[in-house]
Short mmCIF file of C-alpha atoms in Angstrom, two decimals:
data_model
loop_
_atom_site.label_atom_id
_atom_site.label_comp_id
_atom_site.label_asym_id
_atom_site.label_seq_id
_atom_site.Cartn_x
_atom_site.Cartn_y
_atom_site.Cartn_z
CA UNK A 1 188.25 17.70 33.30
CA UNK A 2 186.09 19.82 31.22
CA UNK A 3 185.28 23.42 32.56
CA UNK A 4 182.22 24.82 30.82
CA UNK A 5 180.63 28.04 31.31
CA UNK A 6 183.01 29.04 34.94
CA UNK A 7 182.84 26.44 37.79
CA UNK A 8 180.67 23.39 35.81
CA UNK A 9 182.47 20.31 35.53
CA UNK A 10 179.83 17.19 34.78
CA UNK A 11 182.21 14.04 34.25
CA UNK A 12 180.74 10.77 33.35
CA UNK A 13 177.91 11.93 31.19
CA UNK A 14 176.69 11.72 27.32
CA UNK A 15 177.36 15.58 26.54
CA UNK A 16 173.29 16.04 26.05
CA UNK A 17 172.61 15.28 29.48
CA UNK A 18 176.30 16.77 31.21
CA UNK A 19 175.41 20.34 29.61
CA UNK A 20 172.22 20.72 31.07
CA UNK A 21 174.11 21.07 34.82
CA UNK A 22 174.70 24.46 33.54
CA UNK A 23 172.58 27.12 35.04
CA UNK A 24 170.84 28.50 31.86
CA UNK A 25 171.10 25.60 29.87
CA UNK A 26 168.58 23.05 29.60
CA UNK A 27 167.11 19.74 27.20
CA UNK A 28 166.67 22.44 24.16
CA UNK A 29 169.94 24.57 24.15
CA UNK A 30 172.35 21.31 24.82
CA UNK A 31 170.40 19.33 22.03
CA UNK A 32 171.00 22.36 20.15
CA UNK A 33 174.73 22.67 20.90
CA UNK A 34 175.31 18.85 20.20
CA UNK A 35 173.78 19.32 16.77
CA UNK A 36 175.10 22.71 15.71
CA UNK A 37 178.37 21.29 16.75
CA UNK A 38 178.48 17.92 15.72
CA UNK A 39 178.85 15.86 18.88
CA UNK A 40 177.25 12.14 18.57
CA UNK A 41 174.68 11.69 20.74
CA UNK A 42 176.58 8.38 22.62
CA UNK A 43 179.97 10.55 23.42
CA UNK A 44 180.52 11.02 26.84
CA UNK A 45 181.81 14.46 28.51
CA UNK A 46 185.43 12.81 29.54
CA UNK A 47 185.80 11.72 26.06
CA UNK A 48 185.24 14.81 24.49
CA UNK A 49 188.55 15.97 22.94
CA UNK A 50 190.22 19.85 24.06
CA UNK A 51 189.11 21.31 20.38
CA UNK A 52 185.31 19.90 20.82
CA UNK A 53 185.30 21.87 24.57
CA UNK A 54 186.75 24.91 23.24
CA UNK A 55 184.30 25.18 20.46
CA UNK A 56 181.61 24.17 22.92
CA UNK A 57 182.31 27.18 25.25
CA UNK A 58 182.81 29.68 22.48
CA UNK A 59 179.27 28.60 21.29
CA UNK A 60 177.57 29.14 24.41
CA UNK A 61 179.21 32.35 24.77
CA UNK A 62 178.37 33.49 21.56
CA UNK A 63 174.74 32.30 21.85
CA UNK A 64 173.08 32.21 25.46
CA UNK A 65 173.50 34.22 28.60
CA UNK A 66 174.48 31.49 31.18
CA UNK A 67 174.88 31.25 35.01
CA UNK A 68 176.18 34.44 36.57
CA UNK A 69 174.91 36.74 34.01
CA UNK A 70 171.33 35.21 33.62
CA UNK A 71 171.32 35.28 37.21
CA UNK A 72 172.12 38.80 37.09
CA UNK A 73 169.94 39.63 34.68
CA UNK A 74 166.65 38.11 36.27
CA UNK A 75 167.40 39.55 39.69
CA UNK A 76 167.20 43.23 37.92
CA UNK A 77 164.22 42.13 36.43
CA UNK A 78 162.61 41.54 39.86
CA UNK A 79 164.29 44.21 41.07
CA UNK A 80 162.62 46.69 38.81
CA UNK A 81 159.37 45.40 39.27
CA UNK A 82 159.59 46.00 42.98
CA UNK A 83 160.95 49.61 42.46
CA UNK A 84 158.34 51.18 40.49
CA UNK A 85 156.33 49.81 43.27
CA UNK A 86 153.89 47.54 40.79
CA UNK A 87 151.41 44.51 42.09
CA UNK A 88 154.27 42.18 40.70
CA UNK A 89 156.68 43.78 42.33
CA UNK A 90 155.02 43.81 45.86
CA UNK A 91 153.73 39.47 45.31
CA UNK A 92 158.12 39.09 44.91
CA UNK A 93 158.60 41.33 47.84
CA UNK A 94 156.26 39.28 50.33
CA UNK A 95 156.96 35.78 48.54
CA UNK A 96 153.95 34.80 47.37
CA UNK A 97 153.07 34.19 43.91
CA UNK A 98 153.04 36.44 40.96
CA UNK A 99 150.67 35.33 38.87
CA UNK A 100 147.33 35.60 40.34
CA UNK A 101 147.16 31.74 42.13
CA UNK A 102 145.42 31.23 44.82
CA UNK A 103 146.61 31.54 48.29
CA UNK A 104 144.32 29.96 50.77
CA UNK A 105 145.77 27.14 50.37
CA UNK A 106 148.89 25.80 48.92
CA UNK A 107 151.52 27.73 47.21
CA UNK A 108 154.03 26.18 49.53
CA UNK A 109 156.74 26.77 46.82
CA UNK A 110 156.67 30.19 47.26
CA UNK A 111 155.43 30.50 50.85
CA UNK A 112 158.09 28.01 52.24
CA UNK A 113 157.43 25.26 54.82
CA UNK A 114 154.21 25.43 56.11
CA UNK A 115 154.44 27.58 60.25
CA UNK A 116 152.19 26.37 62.78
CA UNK A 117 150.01 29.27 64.70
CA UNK A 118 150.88 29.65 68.29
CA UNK A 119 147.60 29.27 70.07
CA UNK A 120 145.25 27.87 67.56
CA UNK A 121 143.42 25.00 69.48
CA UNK A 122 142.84 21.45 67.52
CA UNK A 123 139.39 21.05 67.24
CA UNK A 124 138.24 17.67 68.54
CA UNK A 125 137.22 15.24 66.00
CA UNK A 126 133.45 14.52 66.08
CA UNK A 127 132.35 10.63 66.64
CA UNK B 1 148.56 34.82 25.35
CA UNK B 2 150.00 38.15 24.78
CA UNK B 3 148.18 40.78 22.71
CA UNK B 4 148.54 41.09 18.76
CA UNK B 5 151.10 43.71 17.67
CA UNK B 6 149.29 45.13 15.04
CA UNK B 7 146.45 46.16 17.62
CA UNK B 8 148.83 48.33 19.15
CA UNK B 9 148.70 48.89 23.05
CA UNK B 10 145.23 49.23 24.26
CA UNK B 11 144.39 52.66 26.03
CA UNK B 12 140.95 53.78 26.85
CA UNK B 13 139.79 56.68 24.17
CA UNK B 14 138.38 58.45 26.76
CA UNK B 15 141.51 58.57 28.86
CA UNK B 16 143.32 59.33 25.02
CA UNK B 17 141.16 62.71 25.08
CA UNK B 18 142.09 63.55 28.47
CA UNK B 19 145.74 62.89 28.10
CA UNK B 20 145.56 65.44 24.62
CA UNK B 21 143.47 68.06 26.28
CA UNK B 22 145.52 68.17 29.93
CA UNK B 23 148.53 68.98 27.20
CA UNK B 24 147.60 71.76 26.25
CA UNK B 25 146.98 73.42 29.60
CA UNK B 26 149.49 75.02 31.40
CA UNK B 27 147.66 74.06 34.97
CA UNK B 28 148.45 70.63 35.23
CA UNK B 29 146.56 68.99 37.96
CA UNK B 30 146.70 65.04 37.76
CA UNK B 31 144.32 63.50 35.37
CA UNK B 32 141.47 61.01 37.40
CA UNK B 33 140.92 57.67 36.13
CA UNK B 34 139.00 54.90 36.31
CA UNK B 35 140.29 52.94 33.37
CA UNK B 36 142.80 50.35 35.01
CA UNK B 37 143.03 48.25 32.24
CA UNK B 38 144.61 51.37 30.04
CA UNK B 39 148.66 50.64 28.60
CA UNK B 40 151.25 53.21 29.65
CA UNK B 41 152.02 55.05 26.62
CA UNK B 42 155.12 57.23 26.11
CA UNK B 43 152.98 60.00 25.44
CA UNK B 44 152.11 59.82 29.41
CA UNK B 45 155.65 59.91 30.88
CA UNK B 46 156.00 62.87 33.26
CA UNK B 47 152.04 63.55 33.73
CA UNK B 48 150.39 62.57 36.78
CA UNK B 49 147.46 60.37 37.44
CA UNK B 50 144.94 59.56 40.16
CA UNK B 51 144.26 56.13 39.88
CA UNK B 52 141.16 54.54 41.23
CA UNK B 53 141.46 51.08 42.96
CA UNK B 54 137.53 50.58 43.87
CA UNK B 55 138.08 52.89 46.95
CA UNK B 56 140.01 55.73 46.59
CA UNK B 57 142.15 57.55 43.94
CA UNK B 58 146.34 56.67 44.19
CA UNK B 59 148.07 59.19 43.05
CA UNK B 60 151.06 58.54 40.86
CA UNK B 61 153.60 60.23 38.15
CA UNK B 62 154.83 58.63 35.23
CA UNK B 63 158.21 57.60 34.65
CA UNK B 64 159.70 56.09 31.83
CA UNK B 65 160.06 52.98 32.69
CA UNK B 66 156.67 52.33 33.44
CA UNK B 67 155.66 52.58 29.69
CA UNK B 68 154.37 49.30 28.96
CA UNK B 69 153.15 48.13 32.05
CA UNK B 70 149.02 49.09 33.05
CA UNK B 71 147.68 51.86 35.03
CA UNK B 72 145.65 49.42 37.58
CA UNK B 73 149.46 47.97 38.06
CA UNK B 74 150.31 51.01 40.67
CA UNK B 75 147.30 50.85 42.30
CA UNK B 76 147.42 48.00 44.47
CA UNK B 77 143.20 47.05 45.09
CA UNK B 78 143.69 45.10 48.18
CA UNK B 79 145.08 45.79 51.58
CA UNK B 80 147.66 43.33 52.68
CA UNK B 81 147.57 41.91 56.05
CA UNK B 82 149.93 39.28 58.42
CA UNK B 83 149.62 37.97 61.40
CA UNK B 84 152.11 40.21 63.79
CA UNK B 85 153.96 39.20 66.61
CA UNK B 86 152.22 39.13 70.51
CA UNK B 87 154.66 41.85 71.39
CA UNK B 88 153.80 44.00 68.70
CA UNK B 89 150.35 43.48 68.72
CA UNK B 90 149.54 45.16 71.94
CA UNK B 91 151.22 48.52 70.67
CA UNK B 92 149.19 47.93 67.42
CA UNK B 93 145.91 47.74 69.19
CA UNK B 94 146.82 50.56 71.27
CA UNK B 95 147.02 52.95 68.70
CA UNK B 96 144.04 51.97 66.55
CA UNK B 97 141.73 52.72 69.59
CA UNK B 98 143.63 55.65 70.09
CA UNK B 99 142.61 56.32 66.41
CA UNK B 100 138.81 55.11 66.93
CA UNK B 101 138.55 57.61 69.59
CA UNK B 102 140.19 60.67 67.56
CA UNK B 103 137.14 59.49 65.45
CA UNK B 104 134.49 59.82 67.85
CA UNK B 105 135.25 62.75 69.33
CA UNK B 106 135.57 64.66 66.21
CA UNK B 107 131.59 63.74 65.81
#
């Protein structure tokens, strides 16, 4: 069992790959990791040894902000936008997007699943 | 892409001037803009501006952790609309032609 970073615990992995389920950590940072720390690139998260994991966490702690805290620290982000009341602030507050996309159409990733509008009638298709 | 460094933030000169002058006044009525596209600077903090978003002037005082972000920011240009509820709606249009009517009679 390797606990990385809190609640994480990818098992049957090469390292590379089992690193990136951390929230915060992605292809750059583990590659990064692996090579600071040594790790071959064919070694597998249940065969990494206590010593390796232990130097693994105290690198990411030293180095990134991960899960909780990068969480944490994006929310405020948002959260000051919206309270100074700026245009940013306002697209988070309504869910749409932030950086000046179109709307008409699309932007279903921040809109959500498309909603149907009561009433509208289907117009007939013309032959 | 984000703007050189050694530019420094962009504010309008002519918004500069007013900025310096209003300073020196005791008076201080908020400064009228038109220039949007200006950077917060921490000269501004604590002075008071009247934005203009293509319609009217937003007023608006400057805190400190606005510096950095632009005037036209805090002065939204668009009105935002939704679709409302059938229930709602019906007070809605009640009191807009309540509104109209203020309107009219007052010409």
């Amino acid at each position: 069992m390797a606990r990385i970073a809190g609640i994480n615990i990818p098992q049957n992995k090469v390292v590379r790959v089992g690193l990136t389920y951390i929230y915060g950590i992605g292809d750059k940072h583990s590659y990064d990791i692996c090579k600071n720390l040594n790790i071959p690139s064919s070694k597998r998260v249940n065969q990494l040894t206590d010593d390796e994991i232990l130097k693994i966490r105290e690198y990411i702690d030293k180095n990134f902000d991960v899960e909780g805290e990068l969480r944490r620290e994006t929310s405020l982000n948002i959260k000051r936008l919206i309270d100074l009341a700026t245009y940013r602030g306002s697209r988070h507050k309504k869910k749409l997007p932030v950086r000046g996309q179109r709307t008409r159409c699309n932007a279903r990733t921040r809109k959500g699943k498309a909603i149907a509008i009561a009433g509208k009638k289907i117009t007939p298709l013309k032959k | 892409m984000s703007r050189s460094v050694w530019k420094g933030p962009f504010v309008d000169p002519s918004l500069l001037k007013k900025v310096e002058k209003q300073k020196n006044e005791i008076s201080r009525k908020p400064i009228k803009t038109w220039s949007r596209k200006s950077t917060i600077i921490p000269d501004f903090v604590g002075s008071s501006f009247l934005i203009y978003n293509g319609k009217k002037f937003i007023p608006i005082t400057i805190s400190e952790d606005m510096v950095g972000h632009k005037l036209g920011e805090f002065s939204p240009t668009r009105k935002f609309t939704s679709h409302t509820p059938a229930d709602k709606k019906a007070k809605q249009v009640a009191e807009q032609s309540a509104l109209k009517k203020d309107l009219n009679e007052k010409k």
